[in-house]
Tab-separated table of C-alpha atoms in Angstrom:
chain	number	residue	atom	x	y	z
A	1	UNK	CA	-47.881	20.878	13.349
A	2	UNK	CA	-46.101	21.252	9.846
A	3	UNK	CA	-42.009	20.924	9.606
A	4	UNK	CA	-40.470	24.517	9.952
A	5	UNK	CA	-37.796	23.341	7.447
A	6	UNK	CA	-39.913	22.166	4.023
A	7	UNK	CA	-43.388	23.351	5.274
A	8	UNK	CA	-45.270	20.440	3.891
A	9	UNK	CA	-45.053	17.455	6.225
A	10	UNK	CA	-46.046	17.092	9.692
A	11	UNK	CA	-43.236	17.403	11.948
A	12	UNK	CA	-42.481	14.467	14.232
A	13	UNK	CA	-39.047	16.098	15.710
A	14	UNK	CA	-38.290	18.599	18.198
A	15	UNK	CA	-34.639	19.848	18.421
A	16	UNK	CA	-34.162	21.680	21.322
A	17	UNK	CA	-30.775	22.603	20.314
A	18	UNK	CA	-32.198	24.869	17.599
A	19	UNK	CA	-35.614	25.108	18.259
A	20	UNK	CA	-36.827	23.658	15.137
A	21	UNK	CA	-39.999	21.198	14.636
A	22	UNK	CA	-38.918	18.522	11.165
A	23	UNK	CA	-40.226	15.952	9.890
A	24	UNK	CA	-38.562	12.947	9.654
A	25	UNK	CA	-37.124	13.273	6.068
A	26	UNK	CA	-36.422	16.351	7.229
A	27	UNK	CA	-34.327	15.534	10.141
A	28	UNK	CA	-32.541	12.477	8.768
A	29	UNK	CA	-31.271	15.275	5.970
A	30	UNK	CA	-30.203	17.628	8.745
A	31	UNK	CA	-28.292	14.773	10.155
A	32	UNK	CA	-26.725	14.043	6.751
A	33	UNK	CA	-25.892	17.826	6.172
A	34	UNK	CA	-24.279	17.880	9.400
A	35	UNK	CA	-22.175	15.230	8.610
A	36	UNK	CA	-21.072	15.935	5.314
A	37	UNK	CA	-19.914	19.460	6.812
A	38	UNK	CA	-17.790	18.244	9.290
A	39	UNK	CA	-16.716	15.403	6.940
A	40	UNK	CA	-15.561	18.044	4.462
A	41	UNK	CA	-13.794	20.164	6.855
A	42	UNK	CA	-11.381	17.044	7.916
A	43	UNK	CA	-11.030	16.407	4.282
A	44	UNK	CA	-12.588	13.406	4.189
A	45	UNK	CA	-13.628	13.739	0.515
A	46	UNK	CA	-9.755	13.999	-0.654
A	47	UNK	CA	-9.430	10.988	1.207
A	48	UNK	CA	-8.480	7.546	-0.902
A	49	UNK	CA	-9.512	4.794	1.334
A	50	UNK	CA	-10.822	5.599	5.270
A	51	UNK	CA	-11.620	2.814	7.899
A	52	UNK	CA	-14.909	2.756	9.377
A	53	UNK	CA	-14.222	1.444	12.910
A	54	UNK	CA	-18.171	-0.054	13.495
A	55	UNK	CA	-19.657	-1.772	16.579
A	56	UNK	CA	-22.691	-3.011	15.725
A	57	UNK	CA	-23.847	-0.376	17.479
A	58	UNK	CA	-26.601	2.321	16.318
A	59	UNK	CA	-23.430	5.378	15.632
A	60	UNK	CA	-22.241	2.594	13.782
A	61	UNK	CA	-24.907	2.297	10.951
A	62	UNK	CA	-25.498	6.366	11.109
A	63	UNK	CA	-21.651	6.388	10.290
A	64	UNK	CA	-21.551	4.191	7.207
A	65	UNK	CA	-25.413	5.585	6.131
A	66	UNK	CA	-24.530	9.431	6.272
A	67	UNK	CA	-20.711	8.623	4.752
A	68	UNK	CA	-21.782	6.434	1.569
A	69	UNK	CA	-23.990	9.200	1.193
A	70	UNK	CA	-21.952	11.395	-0.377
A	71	UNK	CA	-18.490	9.304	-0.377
A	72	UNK	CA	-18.199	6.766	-3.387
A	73	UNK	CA	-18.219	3.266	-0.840
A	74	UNK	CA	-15.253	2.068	-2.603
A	75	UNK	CA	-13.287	4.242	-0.446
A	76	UNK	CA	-14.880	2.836	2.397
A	77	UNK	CA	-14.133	0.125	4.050
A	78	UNK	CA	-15.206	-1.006	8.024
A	79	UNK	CA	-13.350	-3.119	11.004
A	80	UNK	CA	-14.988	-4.903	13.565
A	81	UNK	CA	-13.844	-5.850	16.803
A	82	UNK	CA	-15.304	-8.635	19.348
A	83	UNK	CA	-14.329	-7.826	22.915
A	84	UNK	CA	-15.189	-11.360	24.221
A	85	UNK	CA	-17.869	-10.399	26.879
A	86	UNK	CA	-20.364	-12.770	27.966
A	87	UNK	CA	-24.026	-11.979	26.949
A	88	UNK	CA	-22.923	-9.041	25.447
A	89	UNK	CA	-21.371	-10.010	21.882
A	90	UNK	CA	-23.625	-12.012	19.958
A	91	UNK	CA	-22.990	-13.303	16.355
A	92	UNK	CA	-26.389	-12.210	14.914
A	93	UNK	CA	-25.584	-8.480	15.519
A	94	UNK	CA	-22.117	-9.329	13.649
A	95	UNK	CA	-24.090	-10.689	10.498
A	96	UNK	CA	-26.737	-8.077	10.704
A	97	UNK	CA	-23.951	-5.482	10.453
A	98	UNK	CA	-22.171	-7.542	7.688
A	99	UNK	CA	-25.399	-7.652	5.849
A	100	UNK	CA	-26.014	-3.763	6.194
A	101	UNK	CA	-22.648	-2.913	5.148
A	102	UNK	CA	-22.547	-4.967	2.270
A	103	UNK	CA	-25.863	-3.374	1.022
A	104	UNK	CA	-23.957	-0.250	1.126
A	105	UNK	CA	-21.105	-1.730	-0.983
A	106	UNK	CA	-18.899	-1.178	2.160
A	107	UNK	CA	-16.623	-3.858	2.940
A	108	UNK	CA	-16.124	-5.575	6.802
A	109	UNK	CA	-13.173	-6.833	8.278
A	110	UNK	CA	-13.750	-8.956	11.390
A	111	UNK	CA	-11.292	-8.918	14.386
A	112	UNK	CA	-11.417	-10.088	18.208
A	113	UNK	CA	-9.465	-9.363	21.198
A	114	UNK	CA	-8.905	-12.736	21.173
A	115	UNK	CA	-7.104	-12.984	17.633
A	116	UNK	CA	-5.621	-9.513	17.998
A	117	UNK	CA	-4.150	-9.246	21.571
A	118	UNK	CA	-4.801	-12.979	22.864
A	119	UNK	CA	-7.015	-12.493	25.499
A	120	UNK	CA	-10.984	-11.924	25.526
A	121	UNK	CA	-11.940	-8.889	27.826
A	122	UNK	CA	-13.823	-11.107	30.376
A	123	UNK	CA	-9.984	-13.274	30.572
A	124	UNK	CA	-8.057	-9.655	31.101
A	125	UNK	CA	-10.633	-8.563	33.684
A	126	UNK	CA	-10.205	-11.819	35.728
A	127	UNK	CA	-6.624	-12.535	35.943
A	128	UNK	CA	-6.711	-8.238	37.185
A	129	UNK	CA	-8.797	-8.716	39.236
A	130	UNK	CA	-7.201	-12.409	40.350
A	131	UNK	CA	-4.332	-9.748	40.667
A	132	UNK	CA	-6.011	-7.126	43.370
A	133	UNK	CA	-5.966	-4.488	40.626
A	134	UNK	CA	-8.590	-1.763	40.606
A	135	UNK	CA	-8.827	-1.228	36.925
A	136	UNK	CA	-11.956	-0.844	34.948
A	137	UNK	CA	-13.290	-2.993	31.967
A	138	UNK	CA	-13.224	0.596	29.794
A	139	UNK	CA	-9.621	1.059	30.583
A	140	UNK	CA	-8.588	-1.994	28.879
A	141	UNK	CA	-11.138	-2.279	26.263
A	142	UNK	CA	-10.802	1.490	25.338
A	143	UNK	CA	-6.763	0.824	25.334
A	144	UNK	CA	-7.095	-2.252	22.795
A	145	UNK	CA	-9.638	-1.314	20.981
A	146	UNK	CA	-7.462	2.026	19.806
A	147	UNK	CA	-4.360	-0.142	19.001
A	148	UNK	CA	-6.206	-2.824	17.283
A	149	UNK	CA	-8.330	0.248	15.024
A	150	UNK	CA	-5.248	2.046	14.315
A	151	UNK	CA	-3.196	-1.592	13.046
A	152	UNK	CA	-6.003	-2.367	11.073
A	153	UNK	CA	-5.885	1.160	9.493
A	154	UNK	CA	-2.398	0.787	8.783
A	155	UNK	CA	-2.864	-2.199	7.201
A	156	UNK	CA	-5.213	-1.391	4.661
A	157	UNK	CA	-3.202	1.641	4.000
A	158	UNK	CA	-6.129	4.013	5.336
A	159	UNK	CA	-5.621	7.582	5.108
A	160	UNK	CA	-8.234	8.064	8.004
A	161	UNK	CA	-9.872	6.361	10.536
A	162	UNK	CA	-13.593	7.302	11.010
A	163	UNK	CA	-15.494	6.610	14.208
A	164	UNK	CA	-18.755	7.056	15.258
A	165	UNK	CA	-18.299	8.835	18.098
A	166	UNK	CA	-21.323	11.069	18.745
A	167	UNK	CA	-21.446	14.538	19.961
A	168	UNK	CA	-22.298	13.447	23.817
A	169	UNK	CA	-19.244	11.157	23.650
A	170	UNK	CA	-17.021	13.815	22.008
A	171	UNK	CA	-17.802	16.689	25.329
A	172	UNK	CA	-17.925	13.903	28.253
A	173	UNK	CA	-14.196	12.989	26.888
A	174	UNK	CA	-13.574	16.605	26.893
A	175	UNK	CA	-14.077	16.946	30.602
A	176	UNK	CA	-12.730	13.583	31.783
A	177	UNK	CA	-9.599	14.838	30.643
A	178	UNK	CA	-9.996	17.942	31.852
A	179	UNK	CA	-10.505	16.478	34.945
A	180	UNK	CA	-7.517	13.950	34.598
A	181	UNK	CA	-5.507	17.314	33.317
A	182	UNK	CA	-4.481	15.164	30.635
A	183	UNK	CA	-3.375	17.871	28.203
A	184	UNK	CA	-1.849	15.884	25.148
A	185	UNK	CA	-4.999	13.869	24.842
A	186	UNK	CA	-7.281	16.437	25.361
A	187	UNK	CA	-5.710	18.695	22.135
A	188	UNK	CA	-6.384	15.335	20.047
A	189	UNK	CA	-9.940	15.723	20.568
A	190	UNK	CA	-9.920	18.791	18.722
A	191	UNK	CA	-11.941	18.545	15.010
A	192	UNK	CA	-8.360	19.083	13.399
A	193	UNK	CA	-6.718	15.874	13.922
A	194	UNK	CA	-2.917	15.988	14.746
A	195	UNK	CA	-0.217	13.294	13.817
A	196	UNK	CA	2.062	12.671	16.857
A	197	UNK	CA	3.504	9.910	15.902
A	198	UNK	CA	4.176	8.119	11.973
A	199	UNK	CA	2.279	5.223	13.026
A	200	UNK	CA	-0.731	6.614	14.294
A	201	UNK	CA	-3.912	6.831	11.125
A	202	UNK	CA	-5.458	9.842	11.906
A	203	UNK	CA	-8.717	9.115	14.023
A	204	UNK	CA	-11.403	11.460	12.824
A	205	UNK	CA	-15.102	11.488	14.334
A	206	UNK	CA	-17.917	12.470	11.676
A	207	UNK	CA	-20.583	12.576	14.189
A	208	UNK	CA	-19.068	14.634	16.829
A	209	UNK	CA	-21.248	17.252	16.334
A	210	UNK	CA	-24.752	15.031	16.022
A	211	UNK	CA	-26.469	14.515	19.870
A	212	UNK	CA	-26.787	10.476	20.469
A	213	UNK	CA	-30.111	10.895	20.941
A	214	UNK	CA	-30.171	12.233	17.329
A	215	UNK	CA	-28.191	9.160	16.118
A	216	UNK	CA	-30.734	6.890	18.129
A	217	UNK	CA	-33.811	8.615	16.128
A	218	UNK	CA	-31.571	8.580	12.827
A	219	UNK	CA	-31.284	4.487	13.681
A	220	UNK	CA	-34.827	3.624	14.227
A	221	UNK	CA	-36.032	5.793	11.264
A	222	UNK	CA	-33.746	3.732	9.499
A	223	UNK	CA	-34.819	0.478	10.157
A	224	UNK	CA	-31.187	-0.523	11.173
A	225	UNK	CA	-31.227	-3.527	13.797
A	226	UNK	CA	-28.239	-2.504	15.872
A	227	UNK	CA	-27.135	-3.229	18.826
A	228	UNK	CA	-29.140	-2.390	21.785
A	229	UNK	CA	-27.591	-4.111	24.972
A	230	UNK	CA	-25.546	-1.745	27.225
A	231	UNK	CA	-21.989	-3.105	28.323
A	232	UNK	CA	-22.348	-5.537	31.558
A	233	UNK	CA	-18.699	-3.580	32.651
A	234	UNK	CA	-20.431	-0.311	32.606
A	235	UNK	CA	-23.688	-0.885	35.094
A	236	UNK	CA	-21.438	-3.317	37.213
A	237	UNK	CA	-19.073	-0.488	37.627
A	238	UNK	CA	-19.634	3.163	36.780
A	239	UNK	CA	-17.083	4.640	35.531
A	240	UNK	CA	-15.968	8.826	35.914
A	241	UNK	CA	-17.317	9.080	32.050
A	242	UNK	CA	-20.869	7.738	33.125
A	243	UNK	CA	-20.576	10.269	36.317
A	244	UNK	CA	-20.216	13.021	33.845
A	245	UNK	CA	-22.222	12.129	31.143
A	246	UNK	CA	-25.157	12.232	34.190
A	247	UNK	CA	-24.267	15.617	35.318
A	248	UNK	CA	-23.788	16.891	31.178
A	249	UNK	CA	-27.150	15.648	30.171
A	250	UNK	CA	-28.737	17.750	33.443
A	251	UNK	CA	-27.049	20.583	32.071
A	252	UNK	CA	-28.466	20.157	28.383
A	253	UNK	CA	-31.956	19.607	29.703
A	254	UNK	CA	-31.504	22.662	31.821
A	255	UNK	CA	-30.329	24.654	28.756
A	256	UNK	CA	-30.468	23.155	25.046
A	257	UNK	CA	-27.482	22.921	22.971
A	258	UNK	CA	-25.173	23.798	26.182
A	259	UNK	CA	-22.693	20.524	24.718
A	260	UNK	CA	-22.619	22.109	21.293
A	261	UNK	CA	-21.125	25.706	23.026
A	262	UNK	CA	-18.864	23.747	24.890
A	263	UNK	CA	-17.542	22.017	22.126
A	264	UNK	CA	-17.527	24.859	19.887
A	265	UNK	CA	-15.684	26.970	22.581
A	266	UNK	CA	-13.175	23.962	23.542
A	267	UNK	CA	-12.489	23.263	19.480
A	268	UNK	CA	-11.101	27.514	19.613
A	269	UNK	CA	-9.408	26.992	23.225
A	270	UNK	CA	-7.260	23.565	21.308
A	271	UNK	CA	-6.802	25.235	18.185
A	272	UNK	CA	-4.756	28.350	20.322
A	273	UNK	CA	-3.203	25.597	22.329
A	274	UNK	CA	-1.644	23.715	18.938
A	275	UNK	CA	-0.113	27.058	17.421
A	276	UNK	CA	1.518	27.463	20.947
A	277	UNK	CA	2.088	23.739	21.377
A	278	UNK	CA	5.442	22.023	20.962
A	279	UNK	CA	4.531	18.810	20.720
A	280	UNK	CA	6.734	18.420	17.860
A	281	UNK	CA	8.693	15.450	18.306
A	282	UNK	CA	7.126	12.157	17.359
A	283	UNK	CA	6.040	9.849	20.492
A	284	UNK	CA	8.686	7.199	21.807
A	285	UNK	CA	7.864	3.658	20.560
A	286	UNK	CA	6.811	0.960	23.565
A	287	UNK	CA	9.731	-1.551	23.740
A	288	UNK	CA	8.010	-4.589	24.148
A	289	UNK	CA	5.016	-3.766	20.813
A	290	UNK	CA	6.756	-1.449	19.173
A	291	UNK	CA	3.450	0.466	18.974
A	292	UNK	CA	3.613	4.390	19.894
A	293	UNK	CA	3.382	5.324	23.815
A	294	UNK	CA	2.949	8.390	25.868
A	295	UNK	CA	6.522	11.002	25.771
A	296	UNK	CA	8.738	9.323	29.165
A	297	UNK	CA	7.469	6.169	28.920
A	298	UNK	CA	9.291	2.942	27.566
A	299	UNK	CA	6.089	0.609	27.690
A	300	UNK	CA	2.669	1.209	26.660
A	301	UNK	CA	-0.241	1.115	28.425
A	302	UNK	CA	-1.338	-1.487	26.942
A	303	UNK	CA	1.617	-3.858	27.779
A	304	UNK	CA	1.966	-2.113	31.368
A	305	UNK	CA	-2.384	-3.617	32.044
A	306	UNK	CA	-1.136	-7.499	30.799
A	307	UNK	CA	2.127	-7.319	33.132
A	308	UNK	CA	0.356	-6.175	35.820
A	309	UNK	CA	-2.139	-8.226	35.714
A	310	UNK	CA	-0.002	-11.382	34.976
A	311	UNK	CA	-0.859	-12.169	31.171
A	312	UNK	CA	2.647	-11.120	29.783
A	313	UNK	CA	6.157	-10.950	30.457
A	314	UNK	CA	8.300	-8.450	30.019
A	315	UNK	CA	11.323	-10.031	30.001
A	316	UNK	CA	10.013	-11.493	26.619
A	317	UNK	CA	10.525	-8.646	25.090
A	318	UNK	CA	8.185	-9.455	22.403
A	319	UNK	CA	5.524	-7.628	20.328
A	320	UNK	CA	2.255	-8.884	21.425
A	321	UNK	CA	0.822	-11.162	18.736
């Protein structure tokens, strides 16, 4: 069958979403276009230098492939983060990701949980649950991994932060906090970043509009050699994200590009929600980091998970090295 796009190749790709048969150059280019669109609507292209927040993962290398693409790379520059997980970091994926980067002209900074907060995520997940506490391996990890990005930005005087978060991530955060009728967070995930606070970077998400199993074909047609391994945390303990991501990929089989309407409609609902908004007033600072926390509260989560679970003390009163 010949690609409905160019008419010349055979096509290899079937996107449900839109119906369309493409061949692979085809695709990857839709994926690129796709990008760049959303990419220009944040502004991306005014932007002087943006931080590529990079796993190793596959959303990683679409990220930095579709953004050199049409940004120059000296803007560009990527962080890395080791969580300190057992069988799940591994250095090779760290140097494969170096090497790909560097190929690109792009930069990587190299950070761990260890050298950024003090403890790996396998140490903060024992003394909790050494502690009886009930708290997942996302919760911290998602938690640190946000403050850690958003230093980093600040330090290399980023105007943006860029993550790869795909379009499946982007709605199954939607409804979690829907569910969790977390309101503040939800209008964040709108694709017009706000600024609640002067020392957040704004956290921008290039891909939130590609389907991960678009950035999985993108990857392999690509040649990258990402990381593959699912988290140990996540199949040990499923989390409410991995409940809904279940229940939102029944509903996309069921009807194609149902996650695209939903984000579509939610990005309208958020943008009604910020002209009536009066979240105004920047967010208090945690008084043990300094970093910014939620309105009413005087310590972070962040600082409230390492009390709790015995790995700080708060009568320190000290930033967490």
């Amino acid at each position: 069958m010949i690609c409905d796009n160019c008419k010349v190749r055979e096509a290899e790709v079937y996107q449900a979403h839109s119906g369309k048969r493409l061949c692979r150059k085809c695709f990857m280019k839709d994926i690129r276009e796709r990008v760049k669109k959303e990419s220009l609507k944040i502004g991306l292209d005014k932007a002087s230098k943006i931080l590529l927040a990079v796993s190793g993962g596959k959303d990683s290398y679409v990220l930095a492939d579709t953004l050199s693409s049409f940004i120059d790379s000296n803007k560009l520059i990527a962080y890395n983060i080791t969580e300190g997980i057992q069988g799940y970091n591994r250095y090779e994926q760290i140097v494969q990701l170096k090497r790909y980067l560097s190929s690109l002209g792009i930069e990587l900074i190299e950070d761990s949980f260890k050298q950024g907060v003090g403890h790996t995520l396998d140490e903060m997940m024992k003394y909790s649950r050494n502690k009886g506490l009930n708290v997942s391996a996302c919760t911290f990890c998602g938690g640190f991994r946000r403050k850690l990005i958003n230093n980093a930005g600040r330090t290399v005087s980023a105007d943006y932060v860029a993550t790869g978060h795909n379009l499946d991530d982007e709605v199954q955060a939607i409804i979690v906090n829907l569910i969790r009728g977390d309101i503040i967070r939800l209008i964040r995930f709108a694709d017009k970043p706000i600024k609640l606070s002067s020392k957040f970077v704004l956290r921008v998400k290039p891909l939130r509009r590609v389907y991960e199993w678009e950035t999985t074909l993108y990857a392999y047609y690509g040649g990258y050699q990402f990381q593959e391994v699912e988290c140990p945390y996540i199949s040990t303990k499923p989390t409410l994200r991995s409940k809904v991501r279940e229940l939102l990929y029944t509903l996309e089989d069921k009807k194609p590009g149902a996650l695209l309407s939903i984000l579509d409609e939610f990005d309208k609902i958020a943008e009604k929600v910020r002209k009536q908004s009066e979240l105004k007033e920047e967010l208090p600072t945690c008084k043990i980091c300094g970093e910014p926390t939620s309105y009413g509260r005087e310590i972070c989560k962040n600082c409230e998970l390492l009390i709790s679970s015995g790995l700080l003390d708060p009568h320190q009163n000290l930033p967490i090295s």
